[in-house]
PDB file of C-alpha atoms in Angstrom:
ATOM      1  CA  UNK A   1     -12.212   7.523  13.471  1.00  0.00           C
ATOM      2  CA  UNK A   2      -8.830   5.532  14.725  1.00  0.00           C
ATOM      3  CA  UNK A   3      -6.324   4.602  12.736  1.00  0.00           C
ATOM      4  CA  UNK A   4      -4.006   1.603  12.319  1.00  0.00           C
ATOM      5  CA  UNK A   5      -0.909   2.542  10.468  1.00  0.00           C
ATOM      6  CA  UNK A   6       2.181   0.644   8.320  1.00  0.00           C
ATOM      7  CA  UNK A   7       4.990   2.282   7.298  1.00  0.00           C
ATOM      8  CA  UNK A   8       7.856   2.105   5.742  1.00  0.00           C
ATOM      9  CA  UNK A   9       6.794  -1.528   4.370  1.00  0.00           C
ATOM     10  CA  UNK A  10       9.286  -2.437   1.469  1.00  0.00           C
ATOM     11  CA  UNK A  11       8.334  -4.875  -1.343  1.00  0.00           C
ATOM     12  CA  UNK A  12       9.352  -5.689  -4.706  1.00  0.00           C
ATOM     13  CA  UNK A  13       7.949  -5.773  -7.683  1.00  0.00           C
ATOM     14  CA  UNK A  14       8.219  -5.184 -11.600  1.00  0.00           C
ATOM     15  CA  UNK A  15       7.461  -1.354 -12.274  1.00  0.00           C
ATOM     16  CA  UNK A  16       8.145   1.593 -14.965  1.00  0.00           C
ATOM     17  CA  UNK A  17       7.988   2.851 -18.302  1.00  0.00           C
ATOM     18  CA  UNK A  18      10.820   1.482 -19.967  1.00  0.00           C
ATOM     19  CA  UNK A  19      11.954  -1.544 -21.396  1.00  0.00           C
ATOM     20  CA  UNK A  20      15.182  -2.425 -18.864  1.00  0.00           C
ATOM     21  CA  UNK A  21      12.795  -1.980 -15.926  1.00  0.00           C
ATOM     22  CA  UNK A  22      10.284  -4.546 -16.917  1.00  0.00           C
ATOM     23  CA  UNK A  23      13.245  -6.690 -17.028  1.00  0.00           C
ATOM     24  CA  UNK A  24      13.920  -6.337 -13.013  1.00  0.00           C
ATOM     25  CA  UNK A  25      12.186  -6.535  -9.907  1.00  0.00           C
ATOM     26  CA  UNK A  26      12.472  -2.563  -7.941  1.00  0.00           C
ATOM     27  CA  UNK A  27      11.541  -1.976  -4.301  1.00  0.00           C
ATOM     28  CA  UNK A  28       8.613   0.238  -2.844  1.00  0.00           C
ATOM     29  CA  UNK A  29       8.203   2.203   0.065  1.00  0.00           C
ATOM     30  CA  UNK A  30       4.270   2.530   1.507  1.00  0.00           C
ATOM     31  CA  UNK A  31       3.385   3.880   4.563  1.00  0.00           C
ATOM     32  CA  UNK A  32      -1.145   3.238   5.057  1.00  0.00           C
ATOM     33  CA  UNK A  33      -3.259   4.677   7.340  1.00  0.00           C
ATOM     34  CA  UNK A  34      -6.056   2.662   7.629  1.00  0.00           C
ATOM     35  CA  UNK A  35      -9.288   4.015   9.556  1.00  0.00           C
ATOM     36  CA  UNK A  36     -10.917   2.032  11.455  1.00  0.00           C
ATOM     37  CA  UNK A  37     -13.007   2.262  14.946  1.00  0.00           C
ATOM     38  CA  UNK A  38     -10.308  -0.331  17.820  1.00  0.00           C
ATOM     39  CA  UNK A  39     -12.441   0.252  21.095  1.00  0.00           C
ATOM     40  CA  UNK A  40     -14.510  -3.835  20.382  1.00  0.00           C
ATOM     41  CA  UNK A  41     -10.769  -5.069  19.065  1.00  0.00           C
ATOM     42  CA  UNK A  42      -8.994  -2.897  22.545  1.00  0.00           C
ATOM     43  CA  UNK A  43     -12.125  -4.339  25.185  1.00  0.00           C
ATOM     44  CA  UNK A  44     -12.311  -7.357  24.121  1.00  0.00           C
ATOM     45  CA  UNK A  45      -8.462  -7.121  23.706  1.00  0.00           C
ATOM     46  CA  UNK A  46      -9.558  -9.192  20.427  1.00  0.00           C
ATOM     47  CA  UNK A  47      -6.990  -9.302  17.091  1.00  0.00           C
ATOM     48  CA  UNK A  48     -10.219 -10.388  15.137  1.00  0.00           C
ATOM     49  CA  UNK A  49     -11.987  -7.114  16.187  1.00  0.00           C
ATOM     50  CA  UNK A  50      -9.303  -5.529  14.596  1.00  0.00           C
ATOM     51  CA  UNK A  51      -7.664  -4.846  10.936  1.00  0.00           C
ATOM     52  CA  UNK A  52      -4.590  -7.354  11.383  1.00  0.00           C
ATOM     53  CA  UNK A  53      -1.621  -5.441  10.047  1.00  0.00           C
ATOM     54  CA  UNK A  54       0.393  -8.883   9.806  1.00  0.00           C
ATOM     55  CA  UNK A  55      -2.106  -9.639   7.500  1.00  0.00           C
ATOM     56  CA  UNK A  56      -2.530  -6.651   5.665  1.00  0.00           C
ATOM     57  CA  UNK A  57       1.152  -6.444   5.499  1.00  0.00           C
ATOM     58  CA  UNK A  58       1.700 -10.188   3.756  1.00  0.00           C
ATOM     59  CA  UNK A  59      -1.647  -9.980   1.333  1.00  0.00           C
ATOM     60  CA  UNK A  60       0.840  -6.332   0.148  1.00  0.00           C
ATOM     61  CA  UNK A  61       4.016  -8.540  -0.041  1.00  0.00           C
ATOM     62  CA  UNK A  62       1.777 -10.969  -2.440  1.00  0.00           C
ATOM     63  CA  UNK A  63       0.027  -8.213  -4.417  1.00  0.00           C
ATOM     64  CA  UNK A  64       3.329  -7.008  -4.962  1.00  0.00           C
ATOM     65  CA  UNK A  65       4.567  -9.841  -5.545  1.00  0.00           C
ATOM     66  CA  UNK A  66       2.319 -10.891  -8.925  1.00  0.00           C
ATOM     67  CA  UNK A  67       2.197  -7.735 -10.737  1.00  0.00           C
ATOM     68  CA  UNK A  68       3.486  -5.999 -13.393  1.00  0.00           C
ATOM     69  CA  UNK A  69       2.855  -2.587 -14.061  1.00  0.00           C
ATOM     70  CA  UNK A  70       3.941   0.468 -15.509  1.00  0.00           C
ATOM     71  CA  UNK A  71       2.515   3.591 -13.389  1.00  0.00           C
ATOM     72  CA  UNK A  72       3.054   4.062  -9.341  1.00  0.00           C
ATOM     73  CA  UNK A  73      -0.634   5.136  -9.744  1.00  0.00           C
ATOM     74  CA  UNK A  74      -1.967   2.394 -11.406  1.00  0.00           C
ATOM     75  CA  UNK A  75      -0.268   0.007  -8.279  1.00  0.00           C
ATOM     76  CA  UNK A  76      -1.593   2.714  -5.851  1.00  0.00           C
ATOM     77  CA  UNK A  77      -5.071   2.766  -6.800  1.00  0.00           C
ATOM     78  CA  UNK A  78      -5.063  -1.361  -7.579  1.00  0.00           C
ATOM     79  CA  UNK A  79      -4.160  -2.485  -4.332  1.00  0.00           C
ATOM     80  CA  UNK A  80      -5.872   0.899  -2.341  1.00  0.00           C
ATOM     81  CA  UNK A  81      -8.955  -0.972  -4.349  1.00  0.00           C
ATOM     82  CA  UNK A  82      -7.701  -4.810  -3.049  1.00  0.00           C
ATOM     83  CA  UNK A  83      -7.274  -3.982   0.482  1.00  0.00           C
ATOM     84  CA  UNK A  84     -10.504  -1.995   0.674  1.00  0.00           C
ATOM     85  CA  UNK A  85     -12.037  -4.833  -0.734  1.00  0.00           C
ATOM     86  CA  UNK A  86     -10.452  -8.226   0.994  1.00  0.00           C
ATOM     87  CA  UNK A  87     -10.073  -6.556   4.235  1.00  0.00           C
ATOM     88  CA  UNK A  88     -13.598  -3.968   4.843  1.00  0.00           C
ATOM     89  CA  UNK A  89     -11.442  -1.188   4.946  1.00  0.00           C
ATOM     90  CA  UNK A  90     -13.594   1.810   5.044  1.00  0.00           C
ATOM     91  CA  UNK A  91     -10.998   4.935   4.028  1.00  0.00           C
ATOM     92  CA  UNK A  92      -7.521   4.195   3.534  1.00  0.00           C
ATOM     93  CA  UNK A  93      -4.585   6.528   2.994  1.00  0.00           C
ATOM     94  CA  UNK A  94      -1.819   5.127   1.312  1.00  0.00           C
ATOM     95  CA  UNK A  95       1.762   6.815   0.319  1.00  0.00           C
ATOM     96  CA  UNK A  96       3.704   5.092  -1.730  1.00  0.00           C
ATOM     97  CA  UNK A  97       7.727   5.843  -2.860  1.00  0.00           C
ATOM     98  CA  UNK A  98       9.865   4.404  -5.762  1.00  0.00           C
ATOM     99  CA  UNK A  99      13.259   4.975  -4.601  1.00  0.00           C
ATOM    100  CA  UNK A 100      16.245   6.720  -6.864  1.00  0.00           C
ATOM    101  CA  UNK A 101      13.796   6.642  -9.839  1.00  0.00           C
ATOM    102  CA  UNK A 102      14.918  10.040 -10.557  1.00  0.00           C
ATOM    103  CA  UNK A 103      18.475  11.565 -10.091  1.00  0.00           C
ATOM    104  CA  UNK A 104      19.016  13.644  -6.774  1.00  0.00           C
ATOM    105  CA  UNK A 105      15.968  12.720  -5.888  1.00  0.00           C
ATOM    106  CA  UNK A 106      15.367  10.151  -2.556  1.00  0.00           C
ATOM    107  CA  UNK A 107      12.401   8.948  -4.020  1.00  0.00           C
ATOM    108  CA  UNK A 108       9.330  10.283  -6.171  1.00  0.00           C
ATOM    109  CA  UNK A 109       5.847   8.134  -5.669  1.00  0.00           C
ATOM    110  CA  UNK A 110       2.282   8.786  -5.004  1.00  0.00           C
ATOM    111  CA  UNK A 111      -0.142   9.949  -1.359  1.00  0.00           C
ATOM    112  CA  UNK A 112      -4.107   8.814  -2.495  1.00  0.00           C
ATOM    113  CA  UNK A 113      -6.517   8.264  -0.191  1.00  0.00           C
ATOM    114  CA  UNK A 114     -10.198   6.622  -0.564  1.00  0.00           C
ATOM    115  CA  UNK A 115     -13.406   5.792   0.923  1.00  0.00           C
ATOM    116  CA  UNK A 116     -15.071   7.704   3.526  1.00  0.00           C
ATOM    117  CA  UNK A 117     -14.186   8.222   6.954  1.00  0.00           C
TER     118      UNK A 117
END
């Protein structure tokens, strides 16, 4: 199965368990691998026959802007479910990082895979 990649996507959202975190927006960084068959799009040079990474990136930004989760695990799980449903993605791997959340670490986060390849 081929994959569409979106790497280093930065979004802002309300995320965190501490009271002070509930009053600010924080940056999350995402990497995605989205499984699809690229041959039909390539054969016809047709955007409508592939996963539109611009549209997906925009939708992720909208999702983040309207979200207010405590855990990055919840953000990742809900985002994966939304992407699979709205864009018909059979399988995805999502890496989600929260920079600066832990002293002496560049970022903390989770990596999940959902669906079947």
